[in-house]
PDB file of C-alpha atoms in Angstrom:
ATOM      1  CA  GLN L   1      -1.215 -29.610  26.515  1.00  0.00           C
ATOM      2  CA  VAL L   2       1.003 -28.288  23.749  1.00  0.00           C
ATOM      3  CA  THR L   3       4.699 -28.073  24.564  1.00  0.00           C
ATOM      4  CA  LEU L   4       7.880 -27.605  22.562  1.00  0.00           C
ATOM      5  CA  LYS L   5      11.417 -28.084  23.834  1.00  0.00           C
ATOM      6  CA  GLU L   6      14.656 -27.182  22.109  1.00  0.00           C
ATOM      7  CA  SER L   7      17.835 -29.163  22.641  1.00  0.00           C
ATOM      8  CA  GLY L   8      21.346 -28.984  21.295  1.00  0.00           C
ATOM      9  CA  PRO L   9      24.851 -27.788  22.130  1.00  0.00           C
ATOM     10  CA  VAL L  10      25.336 -24.687  24.258  1.00  0.00           C
ATOM     11  CA  LEU L  11      28.726 -23.954  22.721  1.00  0.00           C
ATOM     12  CA  VAL L  12      29.934 -24.371  19.149  1.00  0.00           C
ATOM     13  CA  LYS L  13      33.160 -23.277  17.510  1.00  0.00           C
ATOM     14  CA  PRO L  14      33.363 -20.953  14.519  1.00  0.00           C
ATOM     15  CA  THR L  15      32.938 -22.797  11.190  1.00  0.00           C
ATOM     16  CA  GLU L  16      31.218 -25.742  12.879  1.00  0.00           C
ATOM     17  CA  THR L  17      27.702 -26.922  12.061  1.00  0.00           C
ATOM     18  CA  LEU L  18      24.943 -26.417  14.621  1.00  0.00           C
ATOM     19  CA  THR L  19      22.212 -29.035  14.967  1.00  0.00           C
ATOM     20  CA  LEU L  20      19.167 -28.194  17.069  1.00  0.00           C
ATOM     21  CA  THR L  21      16.227 -30.456  17.841  1.00  0.00           C
ATOM     22  CA  CYS L  22      12.715 -29.363  18.732  1.00  0.00           C
ATOM     23  CA  THR L  23      10.671 -32.073  20.457  1.00  0.00           C
ATOM     24  CA  VAL L  24       6.953 -31.398  20.486  1.00  0.00           C
ATOM     25  CA  SER L  25       4.055 -32.847  22.425  1.00  0.00           C
ATOM     26  CA  GLY L  26       0.326 -32.230  22.514  1.00  0.00           C
ATOM     27  CA  PHE L  27       0.060 -32.145  18.727  1.00  0.00           C
ATOM     28  CA  SER L  28       1.248 -34.182  15.766  1.00  0.00           C
ATOM     29  CA  LEU L  29       3.646 -32.980  13.091  1.00  0.00           C
ATOM     30  CA  SER L  30       1.370 -34.736  10.581  1.00  0.00           C
ATOM     31  CA  ASN L  31      -1.639 -32.565  11.455  1.00  0.00           C
ATOM     32  CA  ALA L  32      -2.838 -30.582   8.481  1.00  0.00           C
ATOM     33  CA  ARG L  33      -2.732 -26.762   8.705  1.00  0.00           C
ATOM     34  CA  MET L  34       0.084 -26.908  11.216  1.00  0.00           C
ATOM     35  CA  GLY L  35       3.827 -26.528  11.222  1.00  0.00           C
ATOM     36  CA  VAL L  36       6.903 -25.590  13.227  1.00  0.00           C
ATOM     37  CA  SER L  37       9.120 -22.544  12.886  1.00  0.00           C
ATOM     38  CA  TRP L  38      12.576 -21.664  14.168  1.00  0.00           C
ATOM     39  CA  ILE L  39      13.250 -18.143  15.379  1.00  0.00           C
ATOM     40  CA  ARG L  40      16.367 -16.755  17.039  1.00  0.00           C
ATOM     41  CA  GLN L  41      17.223 -13.788  19.229  1.00  0.00           C
ATOM     42  CA  PRO L  42      20.762 -12.498  19.823  1.00  0.00           C
ATOM     43  CA  PRO L  43      21.322 -11.254  23.375  1.00  0.00           C
ATOM     44  CA  GLY L  44      19.519  -7.936  23.876  1.00  0.00           C
ATOM     45  CA  LYS L  45      18.326  -7.817  20.287  1.00  0.00           C
ATOM     46  CA  ALA L  46      15.201  -8.442  18.262  1.00  0.00           C
ATOM     47  CA  LEU L  47      13.682 -11.678  16.997  1.00  0.00           C
ATOM     48  CA  GLU L  48      14.721 -13.110  13.638  1.00  0.00           C
ATOM     49  CA  TRP L  49      12.772 -15.792  11.760  1.00  0.00           C
ATOM     50  CA  LEU L  50      14.866 -18.637  10.340  1.00  0.00           C
ATOM     51  CA  ALA L  51      12.712 -21.367   8.813  1.00  0.00           C
ATOM     52  CA  HIS L  52       9.331 -23.161   8.705  1.00  0.00           C
ATOM     53  CA  ILE L  53       8.335 -26.729   8.010  1.00  0.00           C
ATOM     54  CA  PHE L  54       4.764 -27.902   7.474  1.00  0.00           C
ATOM     55  CA  SER L  55       2.903 -31.180   7.800  1.00  0.00           C
ATOM     56  CA  ASN L  56       3.198 -31.803   4.041  1.00  0.00           C
ATOM     57  CA  ASP L  57       6.975 -31.315   4.359  1.00  0.00           C
ATOM     58  CA  GLU L  58       6.874 -27.963   2.594  1.00  0.00           C
ATOM     59  CA  LYS L  59       9.691 -25.701   3.798  1.00  0.00           C
ATOM     60  CA  SER L  60      10.610 -22.015   3.777  1.00  0.00           C
ATOM     61  CA  TYR L  61      13.896 -20.384   4.723  1.00  0.00           C
ATOM     62  CA  SER L  62      15.096 -16.904   5.577  1.00  0.00           C
ATOM     63  CA  THR L  63      16.469 -15.420   2.374  1.00  0.00           C
ATOM     64  CA  SER L  64      19.629 -14.154   4.048  1.00  0.00           C
ATOM     65  CA  LEU L  65      20.437 -17.496   5.707  1.00  0.00           C
ATOM     66  CA  LYS L  66      19.005 -19.942   3.194  1.00  0.00           C
ATOM     67  CA  SER L  67      22.369 -21.253   2.031  1.00  0.00           C
ATOM     68  CA  ARG L  68      23.271 -22.269   5.584  1.00  0.00           C
ATOM     69  CA  LEU L  69      19.988 -23.727   6.872  1.00  0.00           C
ATOM     70  CA  THR L  70      18.281 -27.084   6.583  1.00  0.00           C
ATOM     71  CA  ILE L  71      15.027 -27.947   8.349  1.00  0.00           C
ATOM     72  CA  SER L  72      13.563 -31.439   8.548  1.00  0.00           C
ATOM     73  CA  LYS L  73      11.127 -33.419  10.647  1.00  0.00           C
ATOM     74  CA  ASP L  74      10.670 -36.915  11.999  1.00  0.00           C
ATOM     75  CA  THR L  75       6.959 -37.285  12.600  1.00  0.00           C
ATOM     76  CA  SER L  76       7.313 -40.614  14.403  1.00  0.00           C
ATOM     77  CA  LYS L  77       9.640 -39.005  16.942  1.00  0.00           C
ATOM     78  CA  SER L  78       7.691 -35.716  17.097  1.00  0.00           C
ATOM     79  CA  GLN L  79      10.893 -33.859  16.311  1.00  0.00           C
ATOM     80  CA  VAL L  80      11.934 -31.013  14.048  1.00  0.00           C
ATOM     81  CA  VAL L  81      15.632 -30.561  13.360  1.00  0.00           C
ATOM     82  CA  LEU L  82      17.388 -27.385  12.236  1.00  0.00           C
ATOM     83  CA  THR L  83      20.965 -27.403  11.026  1.00  0.00           C
ATOM     84  CA  MET L  84      23.015 -24.267  10.434  1.00  0.00           C
ATOM     85  CA  THR L  85      26.406 -24.556   8.807  1.00  0.00           C
ATOM     86  CA  ASN L  86      29.519 -22.408   9.109  1.00  0.00           C
ATOM     87  CA  MET L  87      28.655 -20.905  12.481  1.00  0.00           C
ATOM     88  CA  ASP L  88      30.074 -17.489  13.370  1.00  0.00           C
ATOM     89  CA  PRO L  89      30.148 -15.512  16.631  1.00  0.00           C
ATOM     90  CA  VAL L  90      27.345 -13.305  15.254  1.00  0.00           C
ATOM     91  CA  ASP L  91      25.123 -16.397  15.328  1.00  0.00           C
ATOM     92  CA  THR L  92      25.260 -16.386  19.126  1.00  0.00           C
ATOM     93  CA  ALA L  93      21.606 -16.268  20.141  1.00  0.00           C
ATOM     94  CA  THR L  94      18.730 -17.942  21.900  1.00  0.00           C
ATOM     95  CA  TYR L  95      17.101 -20.273  19.393  1.00  0.00           C
ATOM     96  CA  TYR L  96      13.365 -20.903  19.722  1.00  0.00           C
ATOM     97  CA  CYS L  97      11.050 -23.342  18.022  1.00  0.00           C
ATOM     98  CA  ALA L  98       7.366 -22.494  17.845  1.00  0.00           C
ATOM     99  CA  ARG L  99       4.163 -24.072  16.608  1.00  0.00           C
ATOM    100  CA  ILE L 100       2.250 -22.410  13.812  1.00  0.00           C
ATOM    101  CA  HIS L 101      -1.396 -23.241  13.195  1.00  0.00           C
ATOM    102  CA  ALA L 102      -4.033 -22.032  10.805  1.00  0.00           C
ATOM    103  CA  VAL L 103      -6.360 -21.300  13.737  1.00  0.00           C
ATOM    104  CA  HIS L 104      -4.085 -18.360  14.562  1.00  0.00           C
ATOM    105  CA  ASP L 105      -3.335 -17.412  10.963  1.00  0.00           C
ATOM    106  CA  TYR L 106      -0.084 -19.348  11.270  1.00  0.00           C
ATOM    107  CA  ALA L 107       1.295 -16.823  13.774  1.00  0.00           C
ATOM    108  CA  PRO L 108       3.431 -18.792  16.256  1.00  0.00           C
ATOM    109  CA  ASP L 109       1.132 -19.527  19.182  1.00  0.00           C
ATOM    110  CA  TYR L 110       3.179 -21.913  21.327  1.00  0.00           C
ATOM    111  CA  TRP L 111       6.894 -21.420  21.872  1.00  0.00           C
ATOM    112  CA  GLY L 112       9.616 -23.481  23.424  1.00  0.00           C
ATOM    113  CA  GLN L 113      11.649 -22.025  26.275  1.00  0.00           C
ATOM    114  CA  GLY L 114      14.569 -21.402  23.939  1.00  0.00           C
ATOM    115  CA  THR L 115      18.146 -22.605  24.015  1.00  0.00           C
ATOM    116  CA  LEU L 116      21.128 -20.257  24.178  1.00  0.00           C
ATOM    117  CA  VAL L 117      23.863 -21.133  21.708  1.00  0.00           C
ATOM    118  CA  THR L 118      27.220 -19.404  22.024  1.00  0.00           C
ATOM    119  CA  VAL L 119      29.681 -19.417  19.144  1.00  0.00           C
ATOM    120  CA  SER L 120      33.236 -19.063  20.365  1.00  0.00           C
ATOM    121  CA  SER L 121      36.604 -20.680  19.920  1.00  0.00           C
TER     122      SER L 121
ATOM    123  CA  GLU D   1      12.227  -8.156   2.491  1.00  0.00           C
ATOM    124  CA  ILE D   2       9.463  -6.310   4.340  1.00  0.00           C
ATOM    125  CA  VAL D   3      10.942  -4.038   7.012  1.00  0.00           C
ATOM    126  CA  MET D   4       8.939  -3.532  10.190  1.00  0.00           C
ATOM    127  CA  THR D   5       9.584  -0.323  12.140  1.00  0.00           C
ATOM    128  CA  GLN D   6       8.268   0.088  15.680  1.00  0.00           C
ATOM    129  CA  SER D   7       7.931   3.308  17.623  1.00  0.00           C
ATOM    130  CA  PRO D   8       8.792   4.473  20.117  1.00  0.00           C
ATOM    131  CA  ALA D   9      11.769   2.377  21.143  1.00  0.00           C
ATOM    132  CA  THR D  10      10.897   2.945  24.802  1.00  0.00           C
ATOM    133  CA  LEU D  11       7.597   4.023  26.299  1.00  0.00           C
ATOM    134  CA  SER D  12       7.413   5.183  29.913  1.00  0.00           C
ATOM    135  CA  VAL D  13       3.933   4.769  31.357  1.00  0.00           C
ATOM    136  CA  SER D  14       2.430   4.843  34.834  1.00  0.00           C
ATOM    137  CA  PRO D  15       0.345   1.881  36.012  1.00  0.00           C
ATOM    138  CA  GLY D  16      -3.297   2.364  35.106  1.00  0.00           C
ATOM    139  CA  GLU D  17      -2.480   4.579  32.133  1.00  0.00           C
ATOM    140  CA  ARG D  18      -3.021   3.799  28.473  1.00  0.00           C
ATOM    141  CA  ALA D  19      -0.141   2.732  26.237  1.00  0.00           C
ATOM    142  CA  THR D  20      -0.130   3.060  22.469  1.00  0.00           C
ATOM    143  CA  LEU D  21       2.534   1.277  20.434  1.00  0.00           C
ATOM    144  CA  SER D  22       3.036   1.715  16.689  1.00  0.00           C
ATOM    145  CA  CYS D  23       4.312  -0.563  13.967  1.00  0.00           C
ATOM    146  CA  ARG D  24       4.854   0.364  10.335  1.00  0.00           C
ATOM    147  CA  ALA D  25       5.517  -1.976   7.417  1.00  0.00           C
ATOM    148  CA  SER D  26       7.640  -0.974   4.434  1.00  0.00           C
ATOM    149  CA  GLN D  27       4.938  -2.353   2.147  1.00  0.00           C
ATOM    150  CA  SER D  28       1.398  -3.548   2.619  1.00  0.00           C
ATOM    151  CA  VAL D  29       0.963  -6.711   4.688  1.00  0.00           C
ATOM    152  CA  SER D  30      -2.837  -6.536   4.604  1.00  0.00           C
ATOM    153  CA  SER D  31      -3.972  -7.694   8.073  1.00  0.00           C
ATOM    154  CA  ASN D  32      -1.258 -10.319   8.372  1.00  0.00           C
ATOM    155  CA  LEU D  33       0.284  -8.851  11.489  1.00  0.00           C
ATOM    156  CA  ALA D  34       0.855 -10.208  14.977  1.00  0.00           C
ATOM    157  CA  TRP D  35       1.953  -8.713  18.278  1.00  0.00           C
ATOM    158  CA  TYR D  36       4.001 -10.470  20.957  1.00  0.00           C
ATOM    159  CA  GLN D  37       4.919  -9.699  24.533  1.00  0.00           C
ATOM    160  CA  GLN D  38       8.292 -10.774  25.881  1.00  0.00           C
ATOM    161  CA  LYS D  39       9.486 -10.582  29.474  1.00  0.00           C
ATOM    162  CA  PRO D  40      13.132 -11.015  30.502  1.00  0.00           C
ATOM    163  CA  GLY D  41      14.282 -14.601  30.264  1.00  0.00           C
ATOM    164  CA  GLN D  42      11.028 -15.773  28.700  1.00  0.00           C
ATOM    165  CA  ALA D  43       9.865 -16.743  25.242  1.00  0.00           C
ATOM    166  CA  PRO D  44       7.566 -14.349  23.400  1.00  0.00           C
ATOM    167  CA  ARG D  45       3.843 -14.733  23.958  1.00  0.00           C
ATOM    168  CA  LEU D  46       1.339 -14.266  21.148  1.00  0.00           C
ATOM    169  CA  LEU D  47      -1.080 -11.442  21.989  1.00  0.00           C
ATOM    170  CA  ILE D  48      -2.743 -10.456  18.726  1.00  0.00           C
ATOM    171  CA  TYR D  49      -2.975 -12.002  15.250  1.00  0.00           C
ATOM    172  CA  GLY D  50      -4.768 -10.880  12.143  1.00  0.00           C
ATOM    173  CA  ALA D  51      -3.934  -7.337  13.295  1.00  0.00           C
ATOM    174  CA  SER D  52      -6.869  -7.216  15.724  1.00  0.00           C
ATOM    175  CA  THR D  53      -7.815 -10.682  17.044  1.00  0.00           C
ATOM    176  CA  ARG D  54      -6.737 -11.494  20.563  1.00  0.00           C
ATOM    177  CA  ALA D  55      -5.114 -14.874  21.049  1.00  0.00           C
ATOM    178  CA  THR D  56      -6.584 -17.347  23.507  1.00  0.00           C
ATOM    179  CA  GLY D  57      -6.460 -16.136  27.091  1.00  0.00           C
ATOM    180  CA  ILE D  58      -5.283 -12.609  26.317  1.00  0.00           C
ATOM    181  CA  PRO D  59      -7.025  -9.958  28.453  1.00  0.00           C
ATOM    182  CA  ALA D  60      -9.395  -7.517  26.807  1.00  0.00           C
ATOM    183  CA  ARG D  61      -7.199  -4.566  27.781  1.00  0.00           C
ATOM    184  CA  PHE D  62      -4.971  -5.536  24.839  1.00  0.00           C
ATOM    185  CA  SER D  63      -6.303  -4.455  21.462  1.00  0.00           C
ATOM    186  CA  GLY D  64      -4.847  -4.219  17.996  1.00  0.00           C
ATOM    187  CA  SER D  65      -5.850  -2.168  15.000  1.00  0.00           C
ATOM    188  CA  GLY D  66      -4.697  -1.197  11.532  1.00  0.00           C
ATOM    189  CA  SER D  67      -4.173  -2.729   8.128  1.00  0.00           C
ATOM    190  CA  GLY D  68      -1.895  -2.251   5.171  1.00  0.00           C
ATOM    191  CA  THR D  69       1.205  -0.553   6.528  1.00  0.00           C
ATOM    192  CA  GLU D  70       0.144   1.103   9.807  1.00  0.00           C
ATOM    193  CA  PHE D  71      -0.681  -0.829  12.954  1.00  0.00           C
ATOM    194  CA  THR D  72      -1.282  -0.049  16.604  1.00  0.00           C
ATOM    195  CA  LEU D  73      -1.257  -2.064  19.806  1.00  0.00           C
ATOM    196  CA  THR D  74      -3.147  -0.429  22.659  1.00  0.00           C
ATOM    197  CA  ILE D  75      -3.025  -1.473  26.293  1.00  0.00           C
ATOM    198  CA  SER D  76      -5.973   0.313  27.836  1.00  0.00           C
ATOM    199  CA  SER D  77      -4.902   0.326  31.491  1.00  0.00           C
ATOM    200  CA  LEU D  78      -1.411  -0.893  32.212  1.00  0.00           C
ATOM    201  CA  GLN D  79      -1.033  -3.519  34.898  1.00  0.00           C
ATOM    202  CA  SER D  80       2.244  -4.329  36.621  1.00  0.00           C
ATOM    203  CA  GLU D  81       2.583  -7.540  34.624  1.00  0.00           C
ATOM    204  CA  ASP D  82       2.367  -5.640  31.318  1.00  0.00           C
ATOM    205  CA  PHE D  83       5.780  -4.006  31.605  1.00  0.00           C
ATOM    206  CA  ALA D  84       7.747  -5.861  28.965  1.00  0.00           C
ATOM    207  CA  VAL D  85       9.033  -5.640  25.402  1.00  0.00           C
ATOM    208  CA  TYR D  86       6.504  -5.833  22.591  1.00  0.00           C
ATOM    209  CA  TYR D  87       7.244  -6.978  19.050  1.00  0.00           C
ATOM    210  CA  CYS D  88       5.206  -6.770  15.899  1.00  0.00           C
ATOM    211  CA  GLN D  89       5.628  -9.357  13.151  1.00  0.00           C
ATOM    212  CA  GLN D  90       4.337  -9.580   9.597  1.00  0.00           C
ATOM    213  CA  TYR D  91       3.392 -12.881   8.036  1.00  0.00           C
ATOM    214  CA  ASN D  92       2.021 -11.651   4.746  1.00  0.00           C
ATOM    215  CA  ASN D  93       4.033 -14.313   3.018  1.00  0.00           C
ATOM    216  CA  TRP D  94       6.075 -17.141   4.422  1.00  0.00           C
ATOM    217  CA  PHE D  95       9.121 -14.856   4.788  1.00  0.00           C
ATOM    218  CA  TRP D  96       8.422 -13.356   8.178  1.00  0.00           C
ATOM    219  CA  THR D  97      10.008 -10.242   9.639  1.00  0.00           C
ATOM    220  CA  PHE D  98       9.833  -8.740  13.113  1.00  0.00           C
ATOM    221  CA  GLY D  99      10.067  -5.185  14.347  1.00  0.00           C
ATOM    222  CA  GLN D 100      12.901  -4.154  16.633  1.00  0.00           C
ATOM    223  CA  GLY D 101      10.625  -3.971  19.663  1.00  0.00           C
ATOM    224  CA  THR D 102       9.138  -1.370  22.005  1.00  0.00           C
ATOM    225  CA  LYS D 103      10.044  -1.536  25.670  1.00  0.00           C
ATOM    226  CA  VAL D 104       7.214  -0.483  27.967  1.00  0.00           C
ATOM    227  CA  GLU D 105       8.701   0.628  31.260  1.00  0.00           C
ATOM    228  CA  ILE D 106       7.344   1.989  34.496  1.00  0.00           C
ATOM    229  CA  LYS D 107       7.268   5.764  34.663  1.00  0.00           C
TER     230      LYS D 107
END
């Protein structure tokens, strides 16, 4: 059974760095043709893709947020970590991690439940 | 950046009726398009990928069509559990973008 679970702080202050962890089970981060993406959703708004990381450690970042994002993985721990620097209240959102797999054209097929991060002083 | 535009923003439909949702890309994405359903407080669920292929476990009443820049999601006979927000997403390259969503509500 494939599951993903996001964890991290619920509240961060402006200018701080956010670190989120996605712990996966039911698949390995070393599996070829597979990866993990981060996607966020501000309250009442649409989804926004942030970053991908693949089994070969290849990475992609949102153009608009690239300077603030870092994605990495620890295969032995089955974890993917996303850091976002210089947080601002507009970054308040539910942050999701999701599996991507070639079997579904790399469209995210399994999602975590999401974690709401509020940016406020 | 490829901009995805969904219409209408809200669609009011009676149970049992057909719903047709549209998604337009600002440039061709070939068939690299997915549709998701999202209910309040839940993560999105993958419905369709490759513009027209249903994901595992998705009922046959959901169908997708289109290629290039124009796409459609059709729900042939709306069930009570289908009232939700639907998003399209392009993955023509690794720089994904989502539409702003269409809310399907009970008429």
